[in-house]
Amino acid sequence: MTSEEYRKEILRLKKEKNAVILGHYYQIEEIQALSDYVGDSLALAQEAQRTDADIIVFCGVHFMAETAKILNPSRKVLLPDVNASCSLAESCTGADLREFKKQYPGYMVVSYVNCSAEVKAESDLICTSGNAEKLINSLPSDQKIIFSPDKNLGGYINRQTGREMVLWNGVCTVHDALEAESILKLKQQNPDAPVIAHPECNAAVLAVSDFIGSTKAMLNYIAKSDKKRFIVVTEAGILYEMKKSNPDKEFITVSNEEGCSCAECSYMKMNTLEKLYKCLRDETPEITLSADMIERAAKPIVRMLDMSRELGIIK
Ligand code: 13P
Ligand code: SF4
């Protein structure tokens, strides 16, 4: 089938089955263009929670689809490629975190949403890159915290808030691989362009960045800025929305020696139009979790959403 044929069939099946397609900004362009909602992890979790569609097709990675299932368990949640994982989610299991916690009695566990349902079930509060700093700042200043699984995001929050959270040693292999040296070179070549980076990048990269934020926060920054050119330090999929919303602006990306974009998440790119079509047609792969796991993992996610509303981060 051609891309156009897949597109038409996906739209037909979506209507017939009362399904909603949620897509992350790092998905391939064709999927973003077809999605009912495209957003960052926080916005997509909210959409998943409030949708009344019978089927949620989550075009993102496994932990995102799990989060959708946890927030809206009566819906059927599908993920076009069930192997679409995440290096952060893989860096820490529920059992790992349970063991780790034993070394730190009295500590609260805050986990980045990029983790499995099991890790969420072991956590007291979940955060995303869109709300992490504000949520952590709102906790009592003497509250001791374990932050899992992203040491880069956790380190960034420690520097921003002056906290000394104990960090799990996980990284997003895509963002962590980006090097400050390449960014400094780009900065020299393009002195008019601010560097905008995702907080999953390593500390050296963040130190040379002008703006740090979630995918949505980067888009907001560009929309409001009077600058015309930007050095974008995150996964390449976001360029689709950046260019679409800002046709008059130019985006410079970090490339490796061979000149190809090294900031590509192979997990995010596992979902294709063909897999999306087959998943809607056959209603598989489906995300299933035990009722007990849903109940335990929901608590820290719902707490995150409630706190985010109270703090005015989301509506
Ligand atoms: P956000 O879109 O929430 O910034 O997340 C980035 C990411 O790496 C998702 O896997
Ligand atoms: Fe995980 Fe990084 Fe890929 Fe996001 S970009 S899904 S954090 S590996």
mmCIF file of C-alpha atoms and ligand atoms in Angstrom:
data_model
loop_
_atom_site.group_PDB
_atom_site.id
_atom_site.type_symbol
_atom_site.label_atom_id
_atom_site.label_comp_id
_atom_site.label_asym_id
_atom_site.label_seq_id
_atom_site.Cartn_x
_atom_site.Cartn_y
_atom_site.Cartn_z
ATOM 1 C CA MET A 1 0.000 0.000 0.000
ATOM 2 C CA THR A 2 1.185 3.575 -0.603
ATOM 3 C CA SER A 3 1.498 6.117 2.206
ATOM 4 C CA GLU A 4 -1.652 7.809 0.962
ATOM 5 C CA GLU A 5 -3.571 4.521 1.032
ATOM 6 C CA TYR A 6 -2.385 3.846 4.586
ATOM 7 C CA ARG A 7 -3.393 7.347 5.588
ATOM 8 C CA LYS A 8 -6.918 6.944 4.202
ATOM 9 C CA GLU A 9 -7.383 3.505 5.781
ATOM 10 C CA ILE A 10 -6.116 4.733 9.157
ATOM 11 C CA LEU A 11 -8.573 7.644 9.096
ATOM 12 C CA ARG A 12 -11.422 5.324 8.065
ATOM 13 C CA LEU A 13 -10.664 2.769 10.809
ATOM 14 C CA LYS A 14 -10.210 5.527 13.386
ATOM 15 C CA LYS A 15 -13.728 6.798 12.700
ATOM 16 C CA GLU A 16 -15.297 3.355 12.467
ATOM 17 C CA LYS A 17 -13.782 2.248 15.791
ATOM 18 C CA ASN A 18 -14.101 5.551 17.661
ATOM 19 C CA ALA A 19 -10.343 5.693 18.228
ATOM 20 C CA VAL A 20 -8.094 8.611 19.043
ATOM 21 C CA ILE A 21 -4.485 8.844 17.873
ATOM 22 C CA LEU A 22 -2.088 10.490 20.322
ATOM 23 C CA GLY A 23 1.343 11.277 18.878
ATOM 24 C CA HIS A 24 4.580 12.482 20.446
ATOM 25 C CA TYR A 25 6.672 15.214 18.779
ATOM 26 C CA TYR A 26 9.453 12.667 18.113
ATOM 27 C CA GLN A 27 7.267 10.466 15.889
ATOM 28 C CA ILE A 28 7.837 10.338 12.122
ATOM 29 C CA GLU A 29 6.202 13.247 10.262
ATOM 30 C CA GLU A 30 3.489 11.120 8.634
ATOM 31 C CA ILE A 31 2.292 9.954 12.056
ATOM 32 C CA GLN A 32 2.364 13.442 13.581
ATOM 33 C CA ALA A 33 0.325 14.702 10.613
ATOM 34 C CA LEU A 34 -2.315 12.007 11.218
ATOM 35 C CA SER A 35 -2.531 12.341 14.996
ATOM 36 C CA ASP A 36 -5.533 13.925 16.708
ATOM 37 C CA TYR A 37 -3.238 15.357 19.364
ATOM 38 C CA VAL A 38 0.501 15.875 19.174
ATOM 39 C CA GLY A 39 2.256 16.898 22.343
ATOM 40 C CA ASP A 40 4.874 16.434 25.024
ATOM 41 C CA SER A 41 4.601 13.689 27.632
ATOM 42 C CA LEU A 42 2.566 15.862 30.008
ATOM 43 C CA ALA A 43 -0.009 17.026 27.449
ATOM 44 C CA LEU A 44 -0.408 13.521 26.044
ATOM 45 C CA ALA A 45 -0.989 12.080 29.525
ATOM 46 C CA GLN A 46 -3.716 14.685 30.036
ATOM 47 C CA GLU A 47 -5.334 13.853 26.688
ATOM 48 C CA ALA A 48 -5.232 10.147 27.532
ATOM 49 C CA GLN A 49 -6.905 10.837 30.869
ATOM 50 C CA ARG A 50 -9.756 12.884 29.430
ATOM 51 C CA THR A 51 -10.524 11.151 26.133
ATOM 52 C CA ASP A 52 -13.867 9.423 25.689
ATOM 53 C CA ALA A 53 -12.680 7.463 22.642
ATOM 54 C CA ASP A 54 -13.032 3.669 22.941
ATOM 55 C CA ILE A 55 -9.504 3.073 21.683
ATOM 56 C CA ILE A 56 -6.355 5.103 22.333
ATOM 57 C CA VAL A 57 -3.655 4.457 19.748
ATOM 58 C CA PHE A 58 -0.518 5.773 21.351
ATOM 59 C CA CYS A 59 2.116 6.747 18.826
ATOM 60 C CA GLY A 60 5.052 7.127 21.142
ATOM 61 C CA VAL A 61 6.993 4.670 23.246
ATOM 62 C CA HIS A 62 5.924 1.923 25.637
ATOM 63 C CA PHE A 63 6.047 3.889 28.910
ATOM 64 C CA MET A 64 3.787 6.567 27.372
ATOM 65 C CA ALA A 65 1.200 4.004 26.284
ATOM 66 C CA GLU A 66 1.356 2.423 29.740
ATOM 67 C CA THR A 67 0.756 5.828 31.318
ATOM 68 C CA ALA A 68 -2.323 6.248 29.090
ATOM 69 C CA LYS A 69 -3.641 2.838 30.198
ATOM 70 C CA ILE A 70 -3.009 3.664 33.869
ATOM 71 C CA LEU A 71 -4.858 6.984 33.578
ATOM 72 C CA ASN A 72 -7.782 5.622 31.571
ATOM 73 C CA PRO A 73 -7.955 1.867 32.246
ATOM 74 C CA SER A 74 -11.403 1.280 30.736
ATOM 75 C CA ARG A 75 -10.075 2.188 27.250
ATOM 76 C CA LYS A 76 -8.238 -0.168 24.956
ATOM 77 C CA VAL A 77 -4.710 1.220 24.554
ATOM 78 C CA LEU A 78 -2.706 0.194 21.482
ATOM 79 C CA LEU A 79 0.959 0.824 20.650
ATOM 80 C CA PRO A 80 1.895 0.270 16.966
ATOM 81 C CA ASP A 81 5.239 -1.355 17.884
ATOM 82 C CA VAL A 82 5.302 -2.987 21.293
ATOM 83 C CA ASN A 83 9.131 -2.984 21.225
ATOM 84 C CA ALA A 84 9.270 0.819 21.170
ATOM 85 C CA SER A 85 11.096 1.106 24.476
ATOM 86 C CA CYS A 86 13.312 3.828 25.994
ATOM 87 C CA SER A 87 16.857 3.653 27.391
ATOM 88 C CA LEU A 88 15.700 5.445 30.542
ATOM 89 C CA ALA A 89 12.845 3.015 31.164
ATOM 90 C CA GLU A 90 15.252 0.133 30.601
ATOM 91 C CA SER A 91 17.844 1.493 33.041
ATOM 92 C CA CYS A 92 15.765 0.764 36.128
ATOM 93 C CA THR A 93 13.317 -2.009 37.027
ATOM 94 C CA GLY A 94 10.771 -1.968 39.840
ATOM 95 C CA ALA A 95 12.946 -4.468 41.756
ATOM 96 C CA ASP A 96 16.068 -2.282 41.230
ATOM 97 C CA LEU A 97 14.303 0.751 42.644
ATOM 98 C CA ARG A 98 12.877 -1.240 45.566
ATOM 99 C CA GLU A 99 16.411 -2.326 46.516
ATOM 100 C CA PHE A 100 17.818 1.194 46.012
ATOM 101 C CA LYS A 101 15.157 2.712 48.266
ATOM 102 C CA LYS A 102 16.259 0.471 51.152
ATOM 103 C CA GLN A 103 19.527 2.441 51.356
ATOM 104 C CA TYR A 104 17.629 5.702 51.870
ATOM 105 C CA PRO A 105 14.974 5.380 54.566
ATOM 106 C CA GLY A 106 12.717 8.419 54.842
ATOM 107 C CA TYR A 107 13.427 9.573 51.282
ATOM 108 C CA MET A 108 10.624 10.390 48.886
ATOM 109 C CA VAL A 109 10.908 8.867 45.399
ATOM 110 C CA VAL A 110 10.240 11.173 42.464
ATOM 111 C CA SER A 111 10.411 9.430 39.090
ATOM 112 C CA TYR A 112 10.579 10.935 35.648
ATOM 113 C CA VAL A 113 7.631 9.672 33.591
ATOM 114 C CA ASN A 114 10.137 7.884 31.304
ATOM 115 C CA CYS A 115 9.967 4.695 33.384
ATOM 116 C CA SER A 116 7.943 1.491 33.506
ATOM 117 C CA ALA A 117 4.627 1.058 35.338
ATOM 118 C CA GLU A 118 6.534 -1.033 37.912
ATOM 119 C CA VAL A 119 8.885 1.857 38.659
ATOM 120 C CA LYS A 120 5.936 4.240 38.849
ATOM 121 C CA ALA A 121 4.290 1.885 41.347
ATOM 122 C CA GLU A 122 7.434 2.196 43.542
ATOM 123 C CA SER A 123 7.387 6.012 43.335
ATOM 124 C CA ASP A 124 5.679 8.703 45.404
ATOM 125 C CA LEU A 125 5.450 11.279 42.641
ATOM 126 C CA ILE A 126 5.928 11.314 38.866
ATOM 127 C CA CYS A 127 7.153 14.307 36.899
ATOM 128 C CA THR A 128 7.766 15.160 33.266
ATOM 129 C CA SER A 129 10.336 17.515 31.790
ATOM 130 C CA GLY A 130 7.489 20.041 31.550
ATOM 131 C CA ASN A 131 6.789 20.213 35.284
ATOM 132 C CA ALA A 132 9.784 18.681 37.121
ATOM 133 C CA GLU A 133 11.381 21.892 38.366
ATOM 134 C CA LYS A 134 8.151 23.435 39.666
ATOM 135 C CA LEU A 135 6.929 20.206 41.294
ATOM 136 C CA ILE A 136 10.216 19.642 43.090
ATOM 137 C CA ASN A 137 10.428 23.264 44.167
ATOM 138 C CA SER A 138 6.969 22.955 45.704
ATOM 139 C CA LEU A 139 8.063 20.111 48.019
ATOM 140 C CA PRO A 140 9.200 21.014 51.560
ATOM 141 C CA SER A 141 12.831 22.150 51.415
ATOM 142 C CA ASP A 142 13.932 19.581 54.020
ATOM 143 C CA GLN A 143 12.292 16.688 52.132
ATOM 144 C CA LYS A 144 14.983 14.205 51.107
ATOM 145 C CA ILE A 145 14.450 12.899 47.586
ATOM 146 C CA ILE A 146 15.562 10.029 45.368
ATOM 147 C CA PHE A 147 15.189 10.977 41.696
ATOM 148 C CA SER A 148 14.942 8.191 39.104
ATOM 149 C CA PRO A 149 15.834 7.236 36.425
ATOM 150 C CA ASP A 150 17.364 10.229 34.544
ATOM 151 C CA LYS A 151 20.570 11.531 36.118
ATOM 152 C CA ASN A 152 20.760 14.375 33.583
ATOM 153 C CA LEU A 153 17.276 15.732 34.283
ATOM 154 C CA GLY A 154 17.798 15.108 38.030
ATOM 155 C CA GLY A 155 21.173 16.871 37.967
ATOM 156 C CA TYR A 156 19.653 19.802 36.127
ATOM 157 C CA ILE A 157 16.857 20.083 38.717
ATOM 158 C CA ASN A 158 19.421 19.868 41.538
ATOM 159 C CA ARG A 159 21.343 22.780 40.016
ATOM 160 C CA GLN A 160 18.165 24.808 39.426
ATOM 161 C CA THR A 161 16.665 24.252 42.867
ATOM 162 C CA GLY A 162 19.748 23.859 45.068
ATOM 163 C CA ARG A 163 18.502 20.438 46.190
ATOM 164 C CA GLU A 164 20.715 17.428 46.630
ATOM 165 C CA MET A 165 18.473 14.705 45.295
ATOM 166 C CA VAL A 166 20.046 11.261 45.121
ATOM 167 C CA LEU A 167 20.119 10.333 41.430
ATOM 168 C CA TRP A 168 19.576 6.982 39.737
ATOM 169 C CA ASN A 169 22.255 6.496 37.101
ATOM 170 C CA GLY A 170 20.122 6.349 33.923
ATOM 171 C CA VAL A 171 20.332 8.421 30.745
ATOM 172 C CA CYS A 172 18.467 8.992 27.515
ATOM 173 C CA THR A 173 21.124 7.610 25.171
ATOM 174 C CA VAL A 174 19.937 9.944 22.393
ATOM 175 C CA HIS A 175 20.292 13.208 24.328
ATOM 176 C CA ASP A 176 23.253 12.113 26.434
ATOM 177 C CA ALA A 177 25.319 11.439 23.285
ATOM 178 C CA LEU A 178 25.122 15.058 22.127
ATOM 179 C CA GLU A 179 28.382 16.876 22.780
ATOM 180 C CA ALA A 180 28.992 20.393 24.080
ATOM 181 C CA GLU A 181 31.940 20.747 21.683
ATOM 182 C CA SER A 182 29.717 20.368 18.590
ATOM 183 C CA ILE A 183 27.251 22.855 20.015
ATOM 184 C CA LEU A 184 29.961 25.381 20.781
ATOM 185 C CA LYS A 185 31.140 25.098 17.169
ATOM 186 C CA LEU A 186 27.604 25.747 15.934
ATOM 187 C CA LYS A 187 27.326 28.695 18.316
ATOM 188 C CA GLN A 188 30.496 30.214 16.882
ATOM 189 C CA GLN A 189 29.236 29.744 13.334
ATOM 190 C CA ASN A 190 25.764 31.100 14.175
ATOM 191 C CA PRO A 191 26.180 33.754 16.896
ATOM 192 C CA ASP A 192 22.657 35.094 16.287
ATOM 193 C CA ALA A 193 20.997 31.738 17.060
ATOM 194 C CA PRO A 194 20.111 30.794 20.653
ATOM 195 C CA VAL A 195 20.769 27.186 21.697
ATOM 196 C CA ILE A 196 17.619 25.443 22.898
ATOM 197 C CA ALA A 197 18.079 22.092 24.587
ATOM 198 C CA HIS A 198 16.110 19.332 26.288
ATOM 199 C CA PRO A 199 17.004 18.699 29.962
ATOM 200 C CA GLU A 200 17.805 15.048 29.144
ATOM 201 C CA CYS A 201 21.078 16.378 27.637
ATOM 202 C CA ASN A 202 24.261 16.065 29.677
ATOM 203 C CA ALA A 203 25.400 18.845 32.043
ATOM 204 C CA ALA A 204 28.113 20.127 29.663
ATOM 205 C CA VAL A 205 25.550 20.640 26.888
ATOM 206 C CA LEU A 206 23.065 22.308 29.229
ATOM 207 C CA ALA A 207 25.807 24.648 30.460
ATOM 208 C CA VAL A 208 26.220 26.093 26.943
ATOM 209 C CA SER A 209 22.464 26.304 26.224
ATOM 210 C CA ASP A 210 20.418 29.500 26.265
ATOM 211 C CA PHE A 211 17.082 27.823 26.898
ATOM 212 C CA ILE A 212 16.306 24.451 28.492
ATOM 213 C CA GLY A 213 12.854 22.878 28.419
ATOM 214 C CA SER A 214 10.528 20.088 27.383
ATOM 215 C CA THR A 215 9.568 19.657 23.734
ATOM 216 C CA LYS A 216 6.481 21.836 24.246
ATOM 217 C CA ALA A 217 8.456 24.449 26.183
ATOM 218 C CA MET A 218 10.959 24.682 23.303
ATOM 219 C CA LEU A 219 8.105 25.225 20.845
ATOM 220 C CA ASN A 220 6.648 27.947 23.066
ATOM 221 C CA TYR A 221 10.051 29.608 23.382
ATOM 222 C CA ILE A 222 10.517 29.708 19.591
ATOM 223 C CA ALA A 223 6.991 31.020 19.001
ATOM 224 C CA LYS A 224 7.523 33.908 21.435
ATOM 225 C CA SER A 225 11.102 34.732 20.463
ATOM 226 C CA ASP A 226 11.925 37.552 18.072
ATOM 227 C CA LYS A 227 15.036 35.611 16.944
ATOM 228 C CA LYS A 228 14.936 34.094 13.472
ATOM 229 C CA ARG A 229 17.347 31.179 13.847
ATOM 230 C CA PHE A 230 17.727 28.528 16.549
ATOM 231 C CA ILE A 231 20.197 25.756 17.331
ATOM 232 C CA VAL A 232 17.993 22.822 18.289
ATOM 233 C CA VAL A 233 19.463 20.265 20.684
ATOM 234 C CA THR A 234 16.961 17.451 20.917
ATOM 235 C CA GLU A 235 15.479 14.588 18.909
ATOM 236 C CA ALA A 236 15.054 15.465 15.225
ATOM 237 C CA GLY A 237 11.325 14.597 15.047
ATOM 238 C CA ILE A 238 10.454 17.909 16.709
ATOM 239 C CA LEU A 239 11.624 19.785 13.609
ATOM 240 C CA TYR A 240 8.382 18.871 11.855
ATOM 241 C CA GLU A 241 6.273 20.873 14.342
ATOM 242 C CA MET A 242 8.919 23.601 14.694
ATOM 243 C CA LYS A 243 8.938 24.269 10.946
ATOM 244 C CA LYS A 244 5.165 23.909 10.596
ATOM 245 C CA SER A 245 4.406 26.428 13.363
ATOM 246 C CA ASN A 246 7.257 28.803 12.473
ATOM 247 C CA PRO A 247 7.607 28.846 8.673
ATOM 248 C CA ASP A 248 9.604 32.098 8.798
ATOM 249 C CA LYS A 249 12.244 30.722 11.199
ATOM 250 C CA GLU A 250 15.306 28.577 10.617
ATOM 251 C CA PHE A 251 16.459 25.588 12.644
ATOM 252 C CA ILE A 252 20.029 24.383 12.907
ATOM 253 C CA THR A 253 20.609 20.854 14.192
ATOM 254 C CA VAL A 254 23.583 19.112 15.713
ATOM 255 C CA SER A 255 25.109 16.616 13.282
ATOM 256 C CA ASN A 256 27.840 14.058 13.645
ATOM 257 C CA GLU A 257 31.089 13.913 11.629
ATOM 258 C CA GLU A 258 29.349 12.212 8.690
ATOM 259 C CA GLY A 259 26.853 15.046 8.554
ATOM 260 C CA CYS A 260 23.790 12.977 9.433
ATOM 261 C CA SER A 261 21.569 13.826 12.356
ATOM 262 C CA CYS A 262 22.683 11.758 15.335
ATOM 263 C CA ALA A 263 19.796 12.909 17.496
ATOM 264 C CA GLU A 264 17.327 10.267 16.384
ATOM 265 C CA CYS A 265 15.558 7.985 18.798
ATOM 266 C CA SER A 266 15.391 4.551 17.206
ATOM 267 C CA TYR A 267 12.604 3.576 19.617
ATOM 268 C CA MET A 268 10.418 6.521 18.629
ATOM 269 C CA LYS A 269 10.997 5.724 14.963
ATOM 270 C CA MET A 270 9.809 2.106 15.327
ATOM 271 C CA ASN A 271 6.220 3.192 14.742
ATOM 272 C CA THR A 272 5.434 3.403 11.017
ATOM 273 C CA LEU A 273 2.291 4.107 9.018
ATOM 274 C CA GLU A 274 2.037 0.411 8.165
ATOM 275 C CA LYS A 275 2.278 -0.633 11.826
ATOM 276 C CA LEU A 276 -0.213 2.052 12.823
ATOM 277 C CA TYR A 277 -2.666 0.785 10.191
ATOM 278 C CA LYS A 278 -2.264 -2.875 11.231
ATOM 279 C CA CYS A 279 -2.566 -2.027 14.893
ATOM 280 C CA LEU A 280 -5.861 -0.202 14.344
ATOM 281 C CA ARG A 281 -7.137 -2.934 12.029
ATOM 282 C CA ASP A 282 -6.238 -5.864 14.333
ATOM 283 C CA GLU A 283 -6.450 -4.005 17.662
ATOM 284 C CA THR A 284 -3.071 -5.297 18.713
ATOM 285 C CA PRO A 285 -0.466 -4.903 20.258
ATOM 286 C CA GLU A 286 -2.550 -3.920 23.258
ATOM 287 C CA ILE A 287 -1.159 -2.596 26.560
ATOM 288 C CA THR A 288 -2.447 -4.676 29.461
ATOM 289 C CA LEU A 289 -1.634 -4.240 33.134
ATOM 290 C CA SER A 290 -3.037 -5.933 36.253
ATOM 291 C CA ALA A 291 -5.645 -4.015 38.255
ATOM 292 C CA ASP A 292 -3.215 -3.923 41.187
ATOM 293 C CA MET A 293 -0.420 -2.443 39.058
ATOM 294 C CA ILE A 294 -2.798 0.171 37.635
ATOM 295 C CA GLU A 295 -3.937 1.172 41.105
ATOM 296 C CA ARG A 296 -0.387 1.491 42.476
ATOM 297 C CA ALA A 297 1.079 3.254 39.441
ATOM 298 C CA ALA A 298 -1.878 5.637 39.115
ATOM 299 C CA LYS A 299 -1.336 7.240 42.540
ATOM 300 C CA PRO A 300 1.925 9.110 41.786
ATOM 301 C CA ILE A 301 0.754 10.056 38.270
ATOM 302 C CA VAL A 302 -2.567 11.444 39.489
ATOM 303 C CA ARG A 303 -0.653 13.272 42.232
ATOM 304 C CA MET A 304 1.550 14.832 39.532
ATOM 305 C CA LEU A 305 -1.480 15.977 37.521
ATOM 306 C CA ASP A 306 -3.240 17.352 40.615
ATOM 307 C CA MET A 307 -0.125 19.230 41.753
ATOM 308 C CA SER A 308 0.451 20.533 38.209
ATOM 309 C CA ARG A 309 -3.078 21.953 38.176
ATOM 310 C CA GLU A 310 -2.690 23.488 41.645
ATOM 311 C CA LEU A 311 0.589 25.100 40.589
ATOM 312 C CA GLY A 312 -1.003 26.451 37.400
ATOM 313 C CA ILE A 313 1.295 24.420 35.103
ATOM 314 C CA ILE A 314 -1.679 22.798 33.348
ATOM 315 C CA LYS A 315 -5.417 23.467 33.183
HETATM 316 P P1 13P B 1 8.857 15.619 26.499
HETATM 317 O O1 13P B 1 8.141 15.652 25.186
HETATM 318 O O2 13P B 1 7.906 15.472 27.626
HETATM 319 O O3 13P B 1 9.787 16.773 26.639
HETATM 320 O O4 13P B 1 9.728 14.261 26.527
HETATM 321 C C1 13P B 1 10.832 14.050 25.762
HETATM 322 C C2 13P B 1 11.169 12.621 25.621
HETATM 323 O O5 13P B 1 12.292 12.219 25.561
HETATM 324 C C3 13P B 1 10.130 11.683 25.495
HETATM 325 O O6 13P B 1 10.670 10.446 25.374
HETATM 326 FE FE1 SF4 B 2 13.694 7.450 25.711
HETATM 327 FE FE2 SF4 B 2 15.424 9.260 24.858
HETATM 328 FE FE3 SF4 B 2 13.990 7.954 23.083
HETATM 329 FE FE4 SF4 B 2 12.797 9.770 24.681
HETATM 330 S S1 SF4 B 2 14.334 10.177 23.116
HETATM 331 S S2 SF4 B 2 12.060 7.705 24.202
HETATM 332 S S3 SF4 B 2 14.000 9.510 26.543
HETATM 333 S S4 SF4 B 2 15.502 7.039 24.477
#
